[in-house]
């Protein structure tokens, strides 16, 4: 999803901006969910790649929500056989730097971890197609919801530490932006990788914009790769 200039209203009633919430050099907090609340797909060392990295950043969000920073090391190990030597070494280096909590544990490093995944699995159109994101979610250890219902997020994701991507429409009638729906220890949430104008990337029931995201996910689907939860096959 390429950025444009200024402030945007993408999905109906949801407002975004075209700059990161925090600078790349800012150190990550101890709480991974606090970090996720400020992480955006516009962080990182490549603005051109980050514009299309919503799927990869959503996957990183799922790892943080369910396994913390250590989940990034686990993911690197799970997909090591699909990476060349250079990408494997760099993904592992970034994961270890982030997990260590040292001076290199920054928002830029976290975003670059996602960008490396994006570059490896991006599709011909520049984004991450649903088959590749499904493959990554499954390799990461996630399972599709037992009862997917785009209009009922609470029943679709009813177990703790359950996460699954959904696609919403940004510029037209077809889905073009991946977000993440999940449950952490605090309950149900939506993570939107594109920078939001209120500076918070995590939205929970009862907060402003919650219903707008539910409505954005819950439109009629015209095909397997349009709007709604990531198809299970």
PDB file of C-alpha atoms in Angstrom:
ATOM      1  CA  UNK A   1       0.000   0.000   0.000  1.00  0.00           C
ATOM      2  CA  UNK A   2       1.930   3.078  -1.180  1.00  0.00           C
ATOM      3  CA  UNK A   3       1.816   6.195   0.973  1.00  0.00           C
ATOM      4  CA  UNK A   4       0.626   9.561  -0.239  1.00  0.00           C
ATOM      5  CA  UNK A   5       1.307  12.983   1.135  1.00  0.00           C
ATOM      6  CA  UNK A   6      -0.462  14.499   4.083  1.00  0.00           C
ATOM      7  CA  UNK A   7      -3.188  13.083   6.273  1.00  0.00           C
ATOM      8  CA  UNK A   8      -5.457  10.384   4.880  1.00  0.00           C
ATOM      9  CA  UNK A   9      -8.824   8.877   5.605  1.00  0.00           C
ATOM     10  CA  UNK A  10      -8.523   5.367   4.175  1.00  0.00           C
ATOM     11  CA  UNK A  11     -11.206   2.958   5.314  1.00  0.00           C
ATOM     12  CA  UNK A  12     -14.400   4.867   6.191  1.00  0.00           C
ATOM     13  CA  UNK A  13     -13.859   6.966   9.312  1.00  0.00           C
ATOM     14  CA  UNK A  14     -10.322   5.647   9.967  1.00  0.00           C
ATOM     15  CA  UNK A  15      -7.674   8.343   9.764  1.00  0.00           C
ATOM     16  CA  UNK A  16      -4.026   7.703   8.925  1.00  0.00           C
ATOM     17  CA  UNK A  17      -0.916   9.806   8.419  1.00  0.00           C
ATOM     18  CA  UNK A  18       2.093   9.195   6.186  1.00  0.00           C
ATOM     19  CA  UNK A  19       4.880   9.257   8.744  1.00  0.00           C
ATOM     20  CA  UNK A  20       5.949   6.864  11.541  1.00  0.00           C
ATOM     21  CA  UNK A  21       4.666   7.294  15.087  1.00  0.00           C
ATOM     22  CA  UNK A  22       8.168   7.043  16.567  1.00  0.00           C
ATOM     23  CA  UNK A  23      11.668   7.442  15.105  1.00  0.00           C
ATOM     24  CA  UNK A  24      13.665   4.394  14.073  1.00  0.00           C
ATOM     25  CA  UNK A  25      16.395   5.098  16.616  1.00  0.00           C
ATOM     26  CA  UNK A  26      14.008   5.037  19.588  1.00  0.00           C
ATOM     27  CA  UNK A  27      14.697   2.132  21.932  1.00  0.00           C
ATOM     28  CA  UNK A  28      12.054  -0.555  22.288  1.00  0.00           C
ATOM     29  CA  UNK A  29      10.205  -0.744  25.612  1.00  0.00           C
ATOM     30  CA  UNK A  30      10.304  -3.884  27.743  1.00  0.00           C
ATOM     31  CA  UNK A  31       6.653  -4.651  27.013  1.00  0.00           C
ATOM     32  CA  UNK A  32       6.323  -6.032  23.445  1.00  0.00           C
ATOM     33  CA  UNK A  33       2.692  -4.895  23.208  1.00  0.00           C
ATOM     34  CA  UNK A  34       3.741  -1.375  24.148  1.00  0.00           C
ATOM     35  CA  UNK A  35       6.230  -1.578  21.292  1.00  0.00           C
ATOM     36  CA  UNK A  36       3.585  -2.891  18.907  1.00  0.00           C
ATOM     37  CA  UNK A  37       1.333   0.037  19.781  1.00  0.00           C
ATOM     38  CA  UNK A  38       3.899   2.362  18.144  1.00  0.00           C
ATOM     39  CA  UNK A  39       5.334   0.124  15.399  1.00  0.00           C
ATOM     40  CA  UNK A  40       4.316   1.040  11.850  1.00  0.00           C
ATOM     41  CA  UNK A  41       5.121  -0.241   8.384  1.00  0.00           C
ATOM     42  CA  UNK A  42       6.672   3.147   7.598  1.00  0.00           C
ATOM     43  CA  UNK A  43       9.468   2.541  10.100  1.00  0.00           C
ATOM     44  CA  UNK A  44      12.659   0.933   8.862  1.00  0.00           C
ATOM     45  CA  UNK A  45      15.487   1.612   6.435  1.00  0.00           C
ATOM     46  CA  UNK A  46      13.551   1.404   3.143  1.00  0.00           C
ATOM     47  CA  UNK A  47      10.579   3.771   2.613  1.00  0.00           C
ATOM     48  CA  UNK A  48       9.794   2.204  -0.772  1.00  0.00           C
ATOM     49  CA  UNK A  49       9.578  -1.311   0.665  1.00  0.00           C
ATOM     50  CA  UNK A  50       7.804  -0.308   3.867  1.00  0.00           C
ATOM     51  CA  UNK A  51       4.943   1.197   1.880  1.00  0.00           C
ATOM     52  CA  UNK A  52       3.900  -2.346   0.916  1.00  0.00           C
ATOM     53  CA  UNK A  53       4.966  -4.248   4.058  1.00  0.00           C
ATOM     54  CA  UNK A  54       1.641  -4.415   5.925  1.00  0.00           C
ATOM     55  CA  UNK A  55       1.461  -8.222   5.699  1.00  0.00           C
ATOM     56  CA  UNK A  56       4.967  -8.751   7.058  1.00  0.00           C
ATOM     57  CA  UNK A  57       4.464  -6.212   9.856  1.00  0.00           C
ATOM     58  CA  UNK A  58       1.186  -7.925  10.778  1.00  0.00           C
ATOM     59  CA  UNK A  59       3.050 -11.230  11.095  1.00  0.00           C
ATOM     60  CA  UNK A  60       5.637  -9.576  13.347  1.00  0.00           C
ATOM     61  CA  UNK A  61       2.751  -8.197  15.394  1.00  0.00           C
ATOM     62  CA  UNK A  62       1.348 -11.693  15.842  1.00  0.00           C
ATOM     63  CA  UNK A  63       4.709 -12.945  17.120  1.00  0.00           C
ATOM     64  CA  UNK A  64       5.029 -10.057  19.598  1.00  0.00           C
ATOM     65  CA  UNK A  65       1.463 -10.508  20.858  1.00  0.00           C
ATOM     66  CA  UNK A  66       1.820 -14.242  21.480  1.00  0.00           C
ATOM     67  CA  UNK A  67       5.517 -14.855  22.193  1.00  0.00           C
ATOM     68  CA  UNK A  68       7.097 -11.485  22.906  1.00  0.00           C
ATOM     69  CA  UNK A  69      10.427 -10.470  21.432  1.00  0.00           C
ATOM     70  CA  UNK A  70      11.691 -14.026  21.774  1.00  0.00           C
ATOM     71  CA  UNK A  71       9.108 -15.013  19.173  1.00  0.00           C
ATOM     72  CA  UNK A  72      11.203 -13.261  16.523  1.00  0.00           C
ATOM     73  CA  UNK A  73      14.087 -15.651  17.173  1.00  0.00           C
ATOM     74  CA  UNK A  74      11.662 -18.567  16.999  1.00  0.00           C
ATOM     75  CA  UNK A  75      10.229 -17.380  13.683  1.00  0.00           C
ATOM     76  CA  UNK A  76      13.705 -16.983  12.187  1.00  0.00           C
ATOM     77  CA  UNK A  77      14.430 -20.585  13.139  1.00  0.00           C
ATOM     78  CA  UNK A  78      11.116 -21.860  11.769  1.00  0.00           C
ATOM     79  CA  UNK A  79      11.675 -20.425   8.291  1.00  0.00           C
ATOM     80  CA  UNK A  80      15.475 -20.781   8.161  1.00  0.00           C
ATOM     81  CA  UNK A  81      15.249 -23.470   5.483  1.00  0.00           C
ATOM     82  CA  UNK A  82      13.458 -21.030   3.152  1.00  0.00           C
ATOM     83  CA  UNK A  83      16.113 -18.311   3.373  1.00  0.00           C
ATOM     84  CA  UNK A  84      19.460 -17.962   1.661  1.00  0.00           C
ATOM     85  CA  UNK A  85      22.533 -17.697   3.862  1.00  0.00           C
ATOM     86  CA  UNK A  86      22.628 -13.893   3.812  1.00  0.00           C
ATOM     87  CA  UNK A  87      18.965 -13.383   4.683  1.00  0.00           C
ATOM     88  CA  UNK A  88      19.070 -16.103   7.342  1.00  0.00           C
ATOM     89  CA  UNK A  89      22.066 -14.514   9.039  1.00  0.00           C
ATOM     90  CA  UNK A  90      20.578 -11.023   8.928  1.00  0.00           C
ATOM     91  CA  UNK A  91      17.147 -12.114  10.214  1.00  0.00           C
ATOM     92  CA  UNK A  92      18.806 -13.977  13.082  1.00  0.00           C
ATOM     93  CA  UNK A  93      21.061 -11.014  13.867  1.00  0.00           C
ATOM     94  CA  UNK A  94      18.121  -8.617  14.030  1.00  0.00           C
ATOM     95  CA  UNK A  95      16.064 -11.020  16.152  1.00  0.00           C
ATOM     96  CA  UNK A  96      18.885 -11.478  18.639  1.00  0.00           C
ATOM     97  CA  UNK A  97      19.598  -7.739  18.812  1.00  0.00           C
ATOM     98  CA  UNK A  98      15.935  -7.004  19.515  1.00  0.00           C
ATOM     99  CA  UNK A  99      15.632  -9.769  22.100  1.00  0.00           C
ATOM    100  CA  UNK A 100      18.803  -8.693  23.908  1.00  0.00           C
ATOM    101  CA  UNK A 101      17.288  -5.358  24.892  1.00  0.00           C
ATOM    102  CA  UNK A 102      20.615  -3.675  24.172  1.00  0.00           C
ATOM    103  CA  UNK A 103      21.342  -0.441  22.303  1.00  0.00           C
ATOM    104  CA  UNK A 104      20.454  -2.038  18.958  1.00  0.00           C
ATOM    105  CA  UNK A 105      16.951  -3.016  20.140  1.00  0.00           C
ATOM    106  CA  UNK A 106      15.188  -0.186  18.304  1.00  0.00           C
ATOM    107  CA  UNK A 107      12.019   0.396  16.322  1.00  0.00           C
ATOM    108  CA  UNK A 108      14.188   0.577  13.218  1.00  0.00           C
ATOM    109  CA  UNK A 109      15.587  -2.900  13.867  1.00  0.00           C
ATOM    110  CA  UNK A 110      12.096  -4.284  14.491  1.00  0.00           C
ATOM    111  CA  UNK A 111      10.823  -2.762  11.260  1.00  0.00           C
ATOM    112  CA  UNK A 112      13.851  -4.006   9.305  1.00  0.00           C
ATOM    113  CA  UNK A 113      13.139  -7.535  10.564  1.00  0.00           C
ATOM    114  CA  UNK A 114       9.683  -7.233   9.002  1.00  0.00           C
ATOM    115  CA  UNK A 115      11.089  -5.670   5.829  1.00  0.00           C
ATOM    116  CA  UNK A 116      13.455  -8.598   5.359  1.00  0.00           C
ATOM    117  CA  UNK A 117      10.450 -10.942   5.530  1.00  0.00           C
ATOM    118  CA  UNK A 118       8.603  -8.726   3.082  1.00  0.00           C
ATOM    119  CA  UNK A 119      11.431  -8.771   0.539  1.00  0.00           C
ATOM    120  CA  UNK A 120      11.655 -12.551   0.706  1.00  0.00           C
ATOM    121  CA  UNK A 121       7.918 -13.202   0.321  1.00  0.00           C
ATOM    122  CA  UNK A 122       6.530 -10.235  -1.611  1.00  0.00           C
ATOM    123  CA  UNK A 123       4.353 -10.831  -4.650  1.00  0.00           C
ATOM    124  CA  UNK A 124       4.549  -9.547  -8.199  1.00  0.00           C
ATOM    125  CA  UNK A 125       2.252  -6.612  -7.399  1.00  0.00           C
ATOM    126  CA  UNK A 126       4.566  -5.334  -4.660  1.00  0.00           C
ATOM    127  CA  UNK A 127       2.465  -6.499  -1.704  1.00  0.00           C
ATOM    128  CA  UNK A 128       2.234  -9.859   0.045  1.00  0.00           C
ATOM    129  CA  UNK A 129      -0.381 -12.097  -1.537  1.00  0.00           C
ATOM    130  CA  UNK A 130      -2.658 -14.134   0.676  1.00  0.00           C
ATOM    131  CA  UNK A 131      -1.079 -17.521  -0.154  1.00  0.00           C
ATOM    132  CA  UNK A 132       2.343 -16.367   1.028  1.00  0.00           C
ATOM    133  CA  UNK A 133       0.991 -14.749   4.181  1.00  0.00           C
ATOM    134  CA  UNK A 134      -1.016 -17.906   4.935  1.00  0.00           C
ATOM    135  CA  UNK A 135       2.153 -19.955   4.471  1.00  0.00           C
ATOM    136  CA  UNK A 136       4.097 -17.700   6.836  1.00  0.00           C
ATOM    137  CA  UNK A 137       1.386 -17.711   9.488  1.00  0.00           C
ATOM    138  CA  UNK A 138       1.311 -21.501   9.422  1.00  0.00           C
ATOM    139  CA  UNK A 139       5.111 -21.804   9.526  1.00  0.00           C
ATOM    140  CA  UNK A 140       5.045 -19.435  12.496  1.00  0.00           C
ATOM    141  CA  UNK A 141       2.735 -21.832  14.335  1.00  0.00           C
ATOM    142  CA  UNK A 142      -0.618 -20.074  13.942  1.00  0.00           C
ATOM    143  CA  UNK A 143      -3.850 -21.824  12.945  1.00  0.00           C
ATOM    144  CA  UNK A 144      -6.877 -20.318  11.182  1.00  0.00           C
ATOM    145  CA  UNK A 145      -9.865 -19.437  13.360  1.00  0.00           C
ATOM    146  CA  UNK A 146     -12.239 -22.326  13.998  1.00  0.00           C
ATOM    147  CA  UNK A 147     -15.305 -20.172  13.282  1.00  0.00           C
ATOM    148  CA  UNK A 148     -14.281 -17.292  10.996  1.00  0.00           C
ATOM    149  CA  UNK A 149     -16.898 -14.551  10.884  1.00  0.00           C
ATOM    150  CA  UNK A 150     -15.875 -11.205   9.484  1.00  0.00           C
ATOM    151  CA  UNK A 151     -18.731  -9.513  11.344  1.00  0.00           C
ATOM    152  CA  UNK A 152     -18.005 -11.061  14.761  1.00  0.00           C
ATOM    153  CA  UNK A 153     -14.365 -10.698  15.754  1.00  0.00           C
ATOM    154  CA  UNK A 154     -14.905 -11.764  19.364  1.00  0.00           C
ATOM    155  CA  UNK A 155     -16.300 -15.191  18.457  1.00  0.00           C
ATOM    156  CA  UNK A 156     -13.892 -15.648  15.569  1.00  0.00           C
ATOM    157  CA  UNK A 157     -10.866 -15.202  17.839  1.00  0.00           C
ATOM    158  CA  UNK A 158     -12.118 -16.510  21.166  1.00  0.00           C
ATOM    159  CA  UNK A 159      -8.927 -18.029  22.584  1.00  0.00           C
ATOM    160  CA  UNK A 160      -6.028 -16.313  24.354  1.00  0.00           C
ATOM    161  CA  UNK A 161      -2.886 -15.839  22.244  1.00  0.00           C
ATOM    162  CA  UNK A 162      -4.825 -16.350  19.013  1.00  0.00           C
ATOM    163  CA  UNK A 163      -4.045 -14.091  16.051  1.00  0.00           C
ATOM    164  CA  UNK A 164      -5.078 -13.987  12.409  1.00  0.00           C
ATOM    165  CA  UNK A 165      -4.719 -11.369   9.628  1.00  0.00           C
ATOM    166  CA  UNK A 166      -7.613  -9.681   7.871  1.00  0.00           C
ATOM    167  CA  UNK A 167      -7.722  -7.522   4.780  1.00  0.00           C
ATOM    168  CA  UNK A 168      -9.575  -4.239   4.529  1.00  0.00           C
ATOM    169  CA  UNK A 169     -10.182  -1.870   1.638  1.00  0.00           C
ATOM    170  CA  UNK A 170      -8.187   1.329   1.514  1.00  0.00           C
ATOM    171  CA  UNK A 171      -8.374   2.838  -1.974  1.00  0.00           C
ATOM    172  CA  UNK A 172     -11.213   0.963  -3.667  1.00  0.00           C
ATOM    173  CA  UNK A 173     -13.690  -1.884  -3.441  1.00  0.00           C
ATOM    174  CA  UNK A 174     -11.095  -4.658  -3.101  1.00  0.00           C
ATOM    175  CA  UNK A 175      -8.938  -5.463  -0.096  1.00  0.00           C
ATOM    176  CA  UNK A 176      -5.512  -3.845  -0.277  1.00  0.00           C
ATOM    177  CA  UNK A 177      -4.284  -3.557   3.320  1.00  0.00           C
ATOM    178  CA  UNK A 178      -3.459  -6.278   5.860  1.00  0.00           C
ATOM    179  CA  UNK A 179      -4.255  -5.721   9.531  1.00  0.00           C
ATOM    180  CA  UNK A 180      -4.044  -8.149  12.458  1.00  0.00           C
ATOM    181  CA  UNK A 181      -6.836  -9.269  14.774  1.00  0.00           C
ATOM    182  CA  UNK A 182      -5.812 -11.082  17.938  1.00  0.00           C
ATOM    183  CA  UNK A 183      -6.068 -11.739  21.641  1.00  0.00           C
ATOM    184  CA  UNK A 184      -3.340 -11.063  24.167  1.00  0.00           C
ATOM    185  CA  UNK A 185      -3.492 -11.172  27.976  1.00  0.00           C
ATOM    186  CA  UNK A 186      -5.632  -8.021  27.954  1.00  0.00           C
ATOM    187  CA  UNK A 187      -8.151  -9.387  25.480  1.00  0.00           C
ATOM    188  CA  UNK A 188      -9.239  -8.720  21.900  1.00  0.00           C
ATOM    189  CA  UNK A 189      -7.391  -6.170  19.777  1.00  0.00           C
ATOM    190  CA  UNK A 190      -6.807  -4.955  16.226  1.00  0.00           C
ATOM    191  CA  UNK A 191      -3.317  -3.930  15.094  1.00  0.00           C
ATOM    192  CA  UNK A 192      -3.139  -1.628  12.080  1.00  0.00           C
ATOM    193  CA  UNK A 193       0.396  -1.405  10.611  1.00  0.00           C
ATOM    194  CA  UNK A 194      -0.232   1.895   8.803  1.00  0.00           C
ATOM    195  CA  UNK A 195       0.421   4.983  10.986  1.00  0.00           C
ATOM    196  CA  UNK A 196      -2.748   6.223  12.645  1.00  0.00           C
ATOM    197  CA  UNK A 197      -3.284   9.894  13.346  1.00  0.00           C
ATOM    198  CA  UNK A 198      -3.864   9.310  17.073  1.00  0.00           C
ATOM    199  CA  UNK A 199      -0.415   7.700  17.456  1.00  0.00           C
ATOM    200  CA  UNK A 200      -1.745   4.327  18.646  1.00  0.00           C
ATOM    201  CA  UNK A 201      -1.620   1.306  16.344  1.00  0.00           C
ATOM    202  CA  UNK A 202      -3.561  -1.031  18.676  1.00  0.00           C
ATOM    203  CA  UNK A 203      -7.338  -0.628  18.908  1.00  0.00           C
ATOM    204  CA  UNK A 204      -9.484  -2.452  21.475  1.00  0.00           C
ATOM    205  CA  UNK A 205     -13.247  -2.868  21.984  1.00  0.00           C
ATOM    206  CA  UNK A 206     -14.812   0.294  23.321  1.00  0.00           C
ATOM    207  CA  UNK A 207     -12.064   2.550  22.004  1.00  0.00           C
ATOM    208  CA  UNK A 208     -12.522   5.059  19.216  1.00  0.00           C
ATOM    209  CA  UNK A 209     -12.424   3.452  15.756  1.00  0.00           C
ATOM    210  CA  UNK A 210     -13.119  -0.095  17.018  1.00  0.00           C
ATOM    211  CA  UNK A 211     -16.469  -0.362  15.251  1.00  0.00           C
ATOM    212  CA  UNK A 212     -14.999   1.208  12.123  1.00  0.00           C
ATOM    213  CA  UNK A 213     -12.403  -1.569  11.885  1.00  0.00           C
ATOM    214  CA  UNK A 214     -15.037  -4.244  12.502  1.00  0.00           C
ATOM    215  CA  UNK A 215     -17.147  -2.743   9.725  1.00  0.00           C
ATOM    216  CA  UNK A 216     -14.129  -2.485   7.420  1.00  0.00           C
ATOM    217  CA  UNK A 217     -13.396  -6.190   7.863  1.00  0.00           C
ATOM    218  CA  UNK A 218     -16.991  -7.296   7.730  1.00  0.00           C
ATOM    219  CA  UNK A 219     -17.949  -6.307   4.196  1.00  0.00           C
ATOM    220  CA  UNK A 220     -19.221  -8.796   1.655  1.00  0.00           C
ATOM    221  CA  UNK A 221     -16.377 -10.702   0.020  1.00  0.00           C
ATOM    222  CA  UNK A 222     -16.258 -10.857  -3.771  1.00  0.00           C
ATOM    223  CA  UNK A 223     -13.426 -13.388  -3.882  1.00  0.00           C
ATOM    224  CA  UNK A 224     -10.778 -15.274  -1.942  1.00  0.00           C
ATOM    225  CA  UNK A 225      -8.334 -12.388  -1.795  1.00  0.00           C
ATOM    226  CA  UNK A 226     -10.571  -9.383  -1.211  1.00  0.00           C
ATOM    227  CA  UNK A 227     -11.959  -8.238   2.124  1.00  0.00           C
ATOM    228  CA  UNK A 228     -12.160 -10.268   5.319  1.00  0.00           C
ATOM    229  CA  UNK A 229     -10.069 -12.738   7.289  1.00  0.00           C
ATOM    230  CA  UNK A 230      -7.141 -14.417   5.576  1.00  0.00           C
ATOM    231  CA  UNK A 231      -8.594 -17.533   3.892  1.00  0.00           C
ATOM    232  CA  UNK A 232      -7.552 -20.819   5.492  1.00  0.00           C
ATOM    233  CA  UNK A 233      -6.666 -22.451   2.179  1.00  0.00           C
TER     234      UNK A 233
END
